[in-house]
Coordinates of C-alpha atoms and ligand atoms in Angstrom, one line a residue:
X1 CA 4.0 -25.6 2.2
X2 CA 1.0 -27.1 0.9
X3 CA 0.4 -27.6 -3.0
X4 CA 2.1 -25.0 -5.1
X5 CA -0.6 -23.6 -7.6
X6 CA -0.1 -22.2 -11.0
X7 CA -1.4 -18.9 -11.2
X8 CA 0.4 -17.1 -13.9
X9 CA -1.4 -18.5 -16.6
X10 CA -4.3 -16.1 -15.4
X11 CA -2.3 -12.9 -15.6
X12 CA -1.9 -11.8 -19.3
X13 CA 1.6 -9.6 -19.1
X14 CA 2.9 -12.3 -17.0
X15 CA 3.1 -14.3 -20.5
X16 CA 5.4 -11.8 -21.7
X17 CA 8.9 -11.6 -23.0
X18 CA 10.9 -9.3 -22.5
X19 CA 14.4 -8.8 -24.0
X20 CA 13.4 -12.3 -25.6
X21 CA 13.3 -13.5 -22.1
X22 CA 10.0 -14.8 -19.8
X23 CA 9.5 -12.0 -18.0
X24 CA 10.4 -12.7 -14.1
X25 CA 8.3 -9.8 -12.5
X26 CA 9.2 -8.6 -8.8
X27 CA 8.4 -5.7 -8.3
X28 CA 4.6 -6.4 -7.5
X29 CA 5.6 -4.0 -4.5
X30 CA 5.5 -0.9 -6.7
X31 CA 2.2 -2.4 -8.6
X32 CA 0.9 -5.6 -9.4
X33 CA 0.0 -7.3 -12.3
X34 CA -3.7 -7.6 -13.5
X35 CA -6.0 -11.1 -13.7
X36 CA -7.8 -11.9 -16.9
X37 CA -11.1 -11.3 -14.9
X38 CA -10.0 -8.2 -13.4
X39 CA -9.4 -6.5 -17.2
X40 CA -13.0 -8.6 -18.4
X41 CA -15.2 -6.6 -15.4
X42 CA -13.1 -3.5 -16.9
X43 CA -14.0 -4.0 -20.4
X44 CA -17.7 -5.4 -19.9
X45 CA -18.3 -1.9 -17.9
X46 CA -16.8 0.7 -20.5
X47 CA -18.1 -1.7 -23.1
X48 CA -21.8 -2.4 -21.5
X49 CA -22.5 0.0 -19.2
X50 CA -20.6 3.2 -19.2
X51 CA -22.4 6.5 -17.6
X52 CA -22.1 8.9 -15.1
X53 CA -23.0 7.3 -11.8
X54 CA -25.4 9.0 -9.1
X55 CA -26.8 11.5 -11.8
X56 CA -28.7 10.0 -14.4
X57 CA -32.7 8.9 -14.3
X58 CA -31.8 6.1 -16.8
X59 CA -30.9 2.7 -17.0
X60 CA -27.6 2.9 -17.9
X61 CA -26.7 5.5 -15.1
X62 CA -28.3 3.2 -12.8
X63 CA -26.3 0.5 -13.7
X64 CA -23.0 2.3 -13.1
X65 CA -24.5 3.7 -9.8
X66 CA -24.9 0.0 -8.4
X67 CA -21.3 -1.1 -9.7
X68 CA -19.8 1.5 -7.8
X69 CA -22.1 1.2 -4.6
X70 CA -21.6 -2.9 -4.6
X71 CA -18.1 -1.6 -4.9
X72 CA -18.1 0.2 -1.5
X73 CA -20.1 -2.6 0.3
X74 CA -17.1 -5.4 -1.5
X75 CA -14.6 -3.2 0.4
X76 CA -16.5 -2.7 3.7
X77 CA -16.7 -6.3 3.7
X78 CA -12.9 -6.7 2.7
X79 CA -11.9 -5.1 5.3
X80 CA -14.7 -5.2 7.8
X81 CA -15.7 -1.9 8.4
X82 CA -18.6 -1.5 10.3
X83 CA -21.0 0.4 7.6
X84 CA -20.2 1.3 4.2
X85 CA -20.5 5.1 4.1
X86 CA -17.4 4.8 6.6
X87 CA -15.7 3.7 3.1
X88 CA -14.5 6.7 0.6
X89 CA -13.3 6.1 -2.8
X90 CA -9.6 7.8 -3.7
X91 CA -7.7 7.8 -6.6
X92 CA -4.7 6.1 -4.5
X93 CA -3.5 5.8 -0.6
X94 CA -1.5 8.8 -1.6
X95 CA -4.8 10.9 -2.0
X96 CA -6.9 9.4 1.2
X97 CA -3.6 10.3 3.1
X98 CA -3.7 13.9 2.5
X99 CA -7.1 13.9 2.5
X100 CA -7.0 13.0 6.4
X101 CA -4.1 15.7 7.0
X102 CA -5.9 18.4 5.0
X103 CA -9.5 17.8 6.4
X104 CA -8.9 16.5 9.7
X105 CA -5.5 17.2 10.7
X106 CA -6.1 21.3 9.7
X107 CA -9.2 21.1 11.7
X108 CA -7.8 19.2 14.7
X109 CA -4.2 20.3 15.2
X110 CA -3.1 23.2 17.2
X111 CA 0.4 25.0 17.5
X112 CA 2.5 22.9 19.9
X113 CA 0.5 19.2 19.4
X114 CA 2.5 16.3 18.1
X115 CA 2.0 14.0 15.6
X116 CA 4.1 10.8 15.7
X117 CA 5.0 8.7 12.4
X118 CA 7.6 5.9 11.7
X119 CA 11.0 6.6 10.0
X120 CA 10.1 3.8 7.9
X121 CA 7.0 5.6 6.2
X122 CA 6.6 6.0 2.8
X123 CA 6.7 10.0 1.5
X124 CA 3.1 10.3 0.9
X125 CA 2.8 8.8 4.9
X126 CA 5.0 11.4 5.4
X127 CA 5.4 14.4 3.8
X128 CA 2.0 15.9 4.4
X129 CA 2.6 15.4 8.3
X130 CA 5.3 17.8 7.9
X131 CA 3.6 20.1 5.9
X132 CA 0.3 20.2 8.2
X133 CA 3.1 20.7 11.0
X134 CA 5.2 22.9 9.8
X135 CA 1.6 25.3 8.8
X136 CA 0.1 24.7 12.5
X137 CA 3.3 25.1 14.2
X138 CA 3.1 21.3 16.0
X139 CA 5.7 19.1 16.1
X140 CA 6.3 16.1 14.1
X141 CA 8.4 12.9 16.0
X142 CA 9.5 9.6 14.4
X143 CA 9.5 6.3 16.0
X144 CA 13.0 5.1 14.8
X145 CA 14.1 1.3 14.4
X146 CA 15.7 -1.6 16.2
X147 CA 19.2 -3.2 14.7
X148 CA 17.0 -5.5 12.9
X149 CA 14.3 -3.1 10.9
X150 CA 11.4 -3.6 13.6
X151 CA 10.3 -0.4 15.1
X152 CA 11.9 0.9 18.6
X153 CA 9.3 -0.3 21.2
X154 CA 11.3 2.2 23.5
X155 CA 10.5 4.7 20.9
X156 CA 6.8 3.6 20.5
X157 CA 6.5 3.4 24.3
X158 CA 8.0 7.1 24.7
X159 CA 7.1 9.3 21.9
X160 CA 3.4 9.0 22.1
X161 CA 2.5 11.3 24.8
X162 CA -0.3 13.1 26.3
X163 CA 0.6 15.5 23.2
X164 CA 0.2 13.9 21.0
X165 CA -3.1 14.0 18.5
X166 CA -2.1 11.9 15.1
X167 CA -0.2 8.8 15.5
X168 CA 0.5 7.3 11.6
X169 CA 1.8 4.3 10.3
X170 CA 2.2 1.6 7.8
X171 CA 1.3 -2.0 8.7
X172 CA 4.0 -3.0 6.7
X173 CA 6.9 -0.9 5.6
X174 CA 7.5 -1.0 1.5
X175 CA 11.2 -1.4 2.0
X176 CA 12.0 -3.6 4.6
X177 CA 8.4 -5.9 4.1
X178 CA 8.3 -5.8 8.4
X179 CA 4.7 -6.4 10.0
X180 CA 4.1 -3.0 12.1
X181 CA 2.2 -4.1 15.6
X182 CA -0.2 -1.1 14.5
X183 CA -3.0 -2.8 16.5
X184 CA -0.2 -2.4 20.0
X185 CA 0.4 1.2 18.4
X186 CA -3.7 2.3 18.5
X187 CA -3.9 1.0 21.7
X188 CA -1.3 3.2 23.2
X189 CA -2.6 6.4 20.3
X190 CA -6.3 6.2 21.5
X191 CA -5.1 5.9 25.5
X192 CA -3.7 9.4 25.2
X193 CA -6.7 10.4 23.2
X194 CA -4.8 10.5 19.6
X195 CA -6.1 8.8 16.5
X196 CA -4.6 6.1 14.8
X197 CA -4.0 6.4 11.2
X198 CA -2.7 3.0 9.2
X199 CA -1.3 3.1 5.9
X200 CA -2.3 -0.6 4.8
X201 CA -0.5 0.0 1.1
X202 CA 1.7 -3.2 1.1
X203 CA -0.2 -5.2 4.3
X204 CA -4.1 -5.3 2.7
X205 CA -2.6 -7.1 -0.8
X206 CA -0.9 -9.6 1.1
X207 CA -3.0 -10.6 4.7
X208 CA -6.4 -10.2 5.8
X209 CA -7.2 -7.1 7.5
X210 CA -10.0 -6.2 9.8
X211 CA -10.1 -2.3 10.6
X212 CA -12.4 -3.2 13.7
X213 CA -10.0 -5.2 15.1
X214 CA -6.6 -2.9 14.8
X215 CA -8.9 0.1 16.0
X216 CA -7.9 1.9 13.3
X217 CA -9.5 5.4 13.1
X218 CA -8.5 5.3 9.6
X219 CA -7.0 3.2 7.3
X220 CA -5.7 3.2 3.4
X221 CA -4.7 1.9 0.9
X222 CA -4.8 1.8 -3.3
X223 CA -6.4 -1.0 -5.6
X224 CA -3.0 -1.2 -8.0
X225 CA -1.0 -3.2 -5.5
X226 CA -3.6 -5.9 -5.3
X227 CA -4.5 -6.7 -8.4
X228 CA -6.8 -3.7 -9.7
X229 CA -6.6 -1.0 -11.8
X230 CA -4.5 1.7 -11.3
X231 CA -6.5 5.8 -10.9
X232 CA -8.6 4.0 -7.2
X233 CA -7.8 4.1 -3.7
X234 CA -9.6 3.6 -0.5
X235 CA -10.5 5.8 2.6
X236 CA -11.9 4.1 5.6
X237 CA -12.6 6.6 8.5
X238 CA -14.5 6.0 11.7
X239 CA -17.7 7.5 10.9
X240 CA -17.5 9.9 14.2
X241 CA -14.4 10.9 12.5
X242 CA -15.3 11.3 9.3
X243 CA -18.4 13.3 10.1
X244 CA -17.1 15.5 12.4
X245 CA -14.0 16.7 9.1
X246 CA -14.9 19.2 6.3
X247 CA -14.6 17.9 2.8
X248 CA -11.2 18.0 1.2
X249 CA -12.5 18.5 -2.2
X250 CA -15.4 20.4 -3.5
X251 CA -17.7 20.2 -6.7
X252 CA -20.4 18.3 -8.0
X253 CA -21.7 15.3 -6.8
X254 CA -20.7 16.2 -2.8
X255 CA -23.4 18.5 -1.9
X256 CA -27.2 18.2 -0.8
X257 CA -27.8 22.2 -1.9
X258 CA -26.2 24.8 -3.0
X259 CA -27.0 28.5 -2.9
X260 CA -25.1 31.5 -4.1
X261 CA -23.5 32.4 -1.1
X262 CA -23.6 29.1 0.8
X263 CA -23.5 25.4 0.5
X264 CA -25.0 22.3 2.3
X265 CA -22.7 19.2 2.2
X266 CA -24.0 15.9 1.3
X267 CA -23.6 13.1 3.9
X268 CA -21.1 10.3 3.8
X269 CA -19.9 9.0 1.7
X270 CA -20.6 11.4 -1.1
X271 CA -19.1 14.6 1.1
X272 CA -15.4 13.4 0.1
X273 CA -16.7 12.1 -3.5
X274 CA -16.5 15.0 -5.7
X275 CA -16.7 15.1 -9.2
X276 CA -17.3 12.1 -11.6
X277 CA -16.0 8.7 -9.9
X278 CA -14.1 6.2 -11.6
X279 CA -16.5 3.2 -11.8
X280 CA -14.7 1.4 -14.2
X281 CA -11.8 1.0 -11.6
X282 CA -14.6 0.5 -9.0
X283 CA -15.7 -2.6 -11.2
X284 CA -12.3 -4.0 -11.2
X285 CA -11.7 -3.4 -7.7
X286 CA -14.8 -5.8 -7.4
X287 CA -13.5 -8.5 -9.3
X288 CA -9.7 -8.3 -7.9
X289 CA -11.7 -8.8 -4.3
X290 CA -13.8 -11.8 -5.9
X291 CA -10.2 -13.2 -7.3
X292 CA -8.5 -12.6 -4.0
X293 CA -10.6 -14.5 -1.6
X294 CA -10.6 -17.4 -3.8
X295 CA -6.8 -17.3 -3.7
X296 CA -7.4 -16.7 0.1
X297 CA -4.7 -15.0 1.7
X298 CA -3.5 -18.4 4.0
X299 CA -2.6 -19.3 0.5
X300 CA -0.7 -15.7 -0.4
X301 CA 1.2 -15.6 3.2
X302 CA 2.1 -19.3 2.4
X303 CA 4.1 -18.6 -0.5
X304 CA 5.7 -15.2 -0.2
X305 CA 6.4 -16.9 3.6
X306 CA 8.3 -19.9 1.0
X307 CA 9.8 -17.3 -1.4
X308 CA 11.6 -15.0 1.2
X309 CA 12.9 -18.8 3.2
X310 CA 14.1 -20.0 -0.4
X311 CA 15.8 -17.0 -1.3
X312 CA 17.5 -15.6 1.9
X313 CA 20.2 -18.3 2.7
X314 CA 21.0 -18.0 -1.1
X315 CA 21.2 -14.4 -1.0
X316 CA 23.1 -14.6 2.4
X317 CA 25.6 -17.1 0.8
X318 CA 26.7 -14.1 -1.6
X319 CA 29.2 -12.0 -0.1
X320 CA 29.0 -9.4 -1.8
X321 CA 25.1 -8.9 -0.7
X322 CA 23.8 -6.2 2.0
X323 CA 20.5 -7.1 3.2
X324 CA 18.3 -4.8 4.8
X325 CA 15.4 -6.2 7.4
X326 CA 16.1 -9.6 6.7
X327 CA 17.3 -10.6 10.1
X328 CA 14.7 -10.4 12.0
X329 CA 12.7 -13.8 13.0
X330 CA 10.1 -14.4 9.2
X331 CA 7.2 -14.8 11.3
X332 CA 6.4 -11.0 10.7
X333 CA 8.0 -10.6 7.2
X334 CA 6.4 -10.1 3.7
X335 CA 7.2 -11.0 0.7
X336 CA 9.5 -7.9 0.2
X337 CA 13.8 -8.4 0.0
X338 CA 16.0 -5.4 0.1
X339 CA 19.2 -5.2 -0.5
X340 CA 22.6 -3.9 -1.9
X341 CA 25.2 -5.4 -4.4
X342 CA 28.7 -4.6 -2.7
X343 CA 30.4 -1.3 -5.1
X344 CA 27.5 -1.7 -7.6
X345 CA 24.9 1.2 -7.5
X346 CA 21.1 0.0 -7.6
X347 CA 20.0 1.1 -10.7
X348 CA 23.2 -0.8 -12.5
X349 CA 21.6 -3.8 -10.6
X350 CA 18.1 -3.2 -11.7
X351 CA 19.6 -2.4 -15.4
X352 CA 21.7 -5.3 -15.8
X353 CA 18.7 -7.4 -14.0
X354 CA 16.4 -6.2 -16.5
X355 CA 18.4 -7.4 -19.3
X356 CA 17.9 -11.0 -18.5
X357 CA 14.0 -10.3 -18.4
X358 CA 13.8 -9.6 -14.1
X359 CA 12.1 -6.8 -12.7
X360 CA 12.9 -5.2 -10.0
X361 CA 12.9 -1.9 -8.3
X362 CA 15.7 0.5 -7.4
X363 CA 16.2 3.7 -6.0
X364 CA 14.9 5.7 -2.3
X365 CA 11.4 3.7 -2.6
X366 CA 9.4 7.6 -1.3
X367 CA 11.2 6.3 1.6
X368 CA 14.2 9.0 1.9
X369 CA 14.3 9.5 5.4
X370 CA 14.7 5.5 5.8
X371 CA 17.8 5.6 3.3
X372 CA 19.1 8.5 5.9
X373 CA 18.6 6.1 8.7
X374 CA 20.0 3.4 6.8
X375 CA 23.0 5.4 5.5
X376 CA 21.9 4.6 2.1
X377 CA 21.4 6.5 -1.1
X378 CA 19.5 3.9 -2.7
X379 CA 18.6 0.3 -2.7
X380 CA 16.9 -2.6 -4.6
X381 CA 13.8 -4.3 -4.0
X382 CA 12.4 -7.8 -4.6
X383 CA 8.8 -7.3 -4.0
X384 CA 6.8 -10.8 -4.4
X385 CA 3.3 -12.3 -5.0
X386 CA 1.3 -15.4 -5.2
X387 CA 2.0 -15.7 -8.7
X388 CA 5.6 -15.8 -7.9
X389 CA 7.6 -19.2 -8.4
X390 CA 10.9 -21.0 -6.7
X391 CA 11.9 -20.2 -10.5
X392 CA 11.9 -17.1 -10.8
X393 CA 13.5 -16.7 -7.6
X394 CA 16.1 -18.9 -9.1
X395 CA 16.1 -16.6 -12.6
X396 CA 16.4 -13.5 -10.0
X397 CA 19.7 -14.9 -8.2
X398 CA 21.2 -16.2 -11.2
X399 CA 20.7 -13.0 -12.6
X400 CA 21.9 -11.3 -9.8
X401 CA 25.3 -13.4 -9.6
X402 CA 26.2 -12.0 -13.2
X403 CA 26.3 -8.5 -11.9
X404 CA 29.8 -7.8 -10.5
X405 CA 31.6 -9.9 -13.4
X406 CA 29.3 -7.3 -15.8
X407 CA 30.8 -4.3 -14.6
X408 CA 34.2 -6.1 -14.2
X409 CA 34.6 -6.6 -10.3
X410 CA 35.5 -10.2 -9.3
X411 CA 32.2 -12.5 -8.9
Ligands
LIG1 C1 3.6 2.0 2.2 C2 3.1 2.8 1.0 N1 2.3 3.9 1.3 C3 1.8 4.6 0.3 C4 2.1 4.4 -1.0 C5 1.5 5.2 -2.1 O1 0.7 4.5 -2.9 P1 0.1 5.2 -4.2 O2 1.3 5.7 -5.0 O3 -0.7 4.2 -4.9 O4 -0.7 6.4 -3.7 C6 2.9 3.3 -1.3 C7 3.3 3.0 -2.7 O5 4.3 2.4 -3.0 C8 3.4 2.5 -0.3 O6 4.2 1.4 -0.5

């Protein structure tokens, strides 16, 4: 790969210790650690210009009015969408997704439709699909997996039928770090005449995404996995979609009048903005954009692309290591490594991990249905990022070769 930057040095926890060790952090998965300049734009706006956005006649109202608006236009741009009202601020992906179940999939699914979701979906991908299914009396159907981790194109080819109204997925899955052909998947949605909903959590931190050319009716994702605050989230929905949904949540801020016995909604994007908006998280989403496209994400693919190469024939040279998704060719592989320790249960590995100062995650990853499929209760994740070094990836696996002789098996 090309030259190896050193990006810690702009990430303030990353200087941590912890258990009087440098703190190897990998679970940038779950949530990702903050840039200097991403806590500054936070600070300058509580600091400098804090106030209610859209509702004040002065200055200081104003100010936060246009952080949050240059916010929406940032993300439009991010991920091209075509106008900026087709962009709706959340508190995470977990709130624009059951915002599209509650508002469009109550108002456009019938007893007997179908909505089609991956096995490999994340609970809040998930569990309101069965919910607004198991209320409208449709069906929900799973797209199940190859031997390798990629999903069934059988299943992808067959399930998706003239009944079908919802088709949802991730882009990439957040245990098994696999690249989703969502764009192949809209296609085949939109020529039955179903929408296309993709849950970019763990694909728009990590690659460059273009709603426009997936097709994706609607897309989202949350600010905390790439780089900004946690408590903001983004909805982007066709605007013919969007338009034609009633607002999920009601209150101030999302209405053009209101009379006693009725009200007149505001038009997008304020209709599914309700109640005061977090600017300050709107201000770091800006500057986690800004710091991200200076990284550029040729750069991020690079080296998760090196960190999952270096690590994998070290990992598969322990034989007391079950990897899950790791067989299948890298090319469409993120920086995401699961995988068991042979009689040792996850959290033990994550425990004795954390000891020597690595982070990582362990348990059903909101993905309990996969574990099913997988005949697993639990595993343990390695989630990476740009930040992350050949070093800690050495830390990790030395780490990781302590753990059987910890608990007394043989090493
Ligand atoms: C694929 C995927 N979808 C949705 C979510 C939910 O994200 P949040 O908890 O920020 O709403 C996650 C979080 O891990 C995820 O990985």
């Amino acid at each position: 790969m090309s030259e190896v930057k050193n990006y810690k040095n702009d990430f303030p926890l990353l200087q941590r210790k912890m258990h009087d060790k440098q703190i190897v952090y990998l679970d940038n998965g779950a949530t990702t650690q903050k840039p200097e300049k991403v806590i500054q734009a936070m600070c300058s706006y509580y600091g400098g210009c804090n106030a209610n956005p859209h509702r004040g006649a002065y200055e200081l109202s104003v100010q936060a009015t246009d952080i949050y608006e240059n916010a929406r236009a940032k993300v439009q741009k991010f991920i091209n969408a075509q106008h900026s009202h087709e962009i709706i601020f959340t508190k995470n992906a977990t709130e624009s997704l059951n915002l599209i179940a509650y508002s469009y999939g109550m108002s456009h699914i019938q007893a007997g439709d179908e909505v089609v979701i991956a096995i490999s979906e994340h609970h809040s991908n998930l569990v309101p699909w069965q919910q607004i299914c198991q209320l409208k009396g449709a069906v929900l159907k799973y797209i199940y997996l190859e031997m390798d981790g990629n999903l069934s194109q059988e299943d992808i080819a067959s399930k998706i039928t003239e009944k079908t109204k919802i088709v949802a997925v991730a882009q990439v899955s957040n245990v098994l770090g696999l690249v989703n052909p969502v764009a192949e998947i809209a296609r085949k949605a939109h020529s039955v005449g179903a929408i296309m909903v993709v849950d970019g959590s763990q694909s728009v931190p990590h690659m460059a995404v273009d709603v426009q050319a997936l097709d994706a009716d609607f897309f989202v994702f949350s600010g905390h996995k790439m780089l900004s605050p946690m408590g903001i989230g983004v909805l982007y929905g066709k605007e013919r979609l969007l338009n034609d949904m009633p607002p999920f949540l009601m209150g101030g801020d999302m209405i053009d009048y209101v009379e006693e016995q009725q009200t007149e909604f505001a038009p997008l994007p304020a209709k599914f903005e309700a109640g005061t908006q977090n600017v300050g998280g709107a201000a770091g989403l800006i500057a986690a954009i800004e710091y991200l496209e200076q990284v550029g994400f040729d750069y991020i693919e690079q080296v998760e692309k090196d960190l999952v190469n270096y690590a994998l024939p070290k990992l598969k040279a322990m034989p007391y290591i079950e990897l899950y998704g790791c067989d299948s060719t890298l090319y469409n592989k993120t920086g995401i490594i699961t995988f068991n320790v042979q009689d040792v249960h996850p959290h033990d590995v994550a425990t004795i991990l954390d000891a020597q100062g690595v982070a990582i995650r362990a348990g059903h990853h909101c993905a309990q249905p996969l574990m099913q499929y997988l005949g697993q209760n639990a595993t343990c994740r390695a989630s990476f990022y740009f930040y992350n070094t050949r070093e800690d990836v050495d830390r990790w696996l030395e780490a990781l070769s302590k753990v059987r002789g910890v608990l007394g098996y043989a090493e």
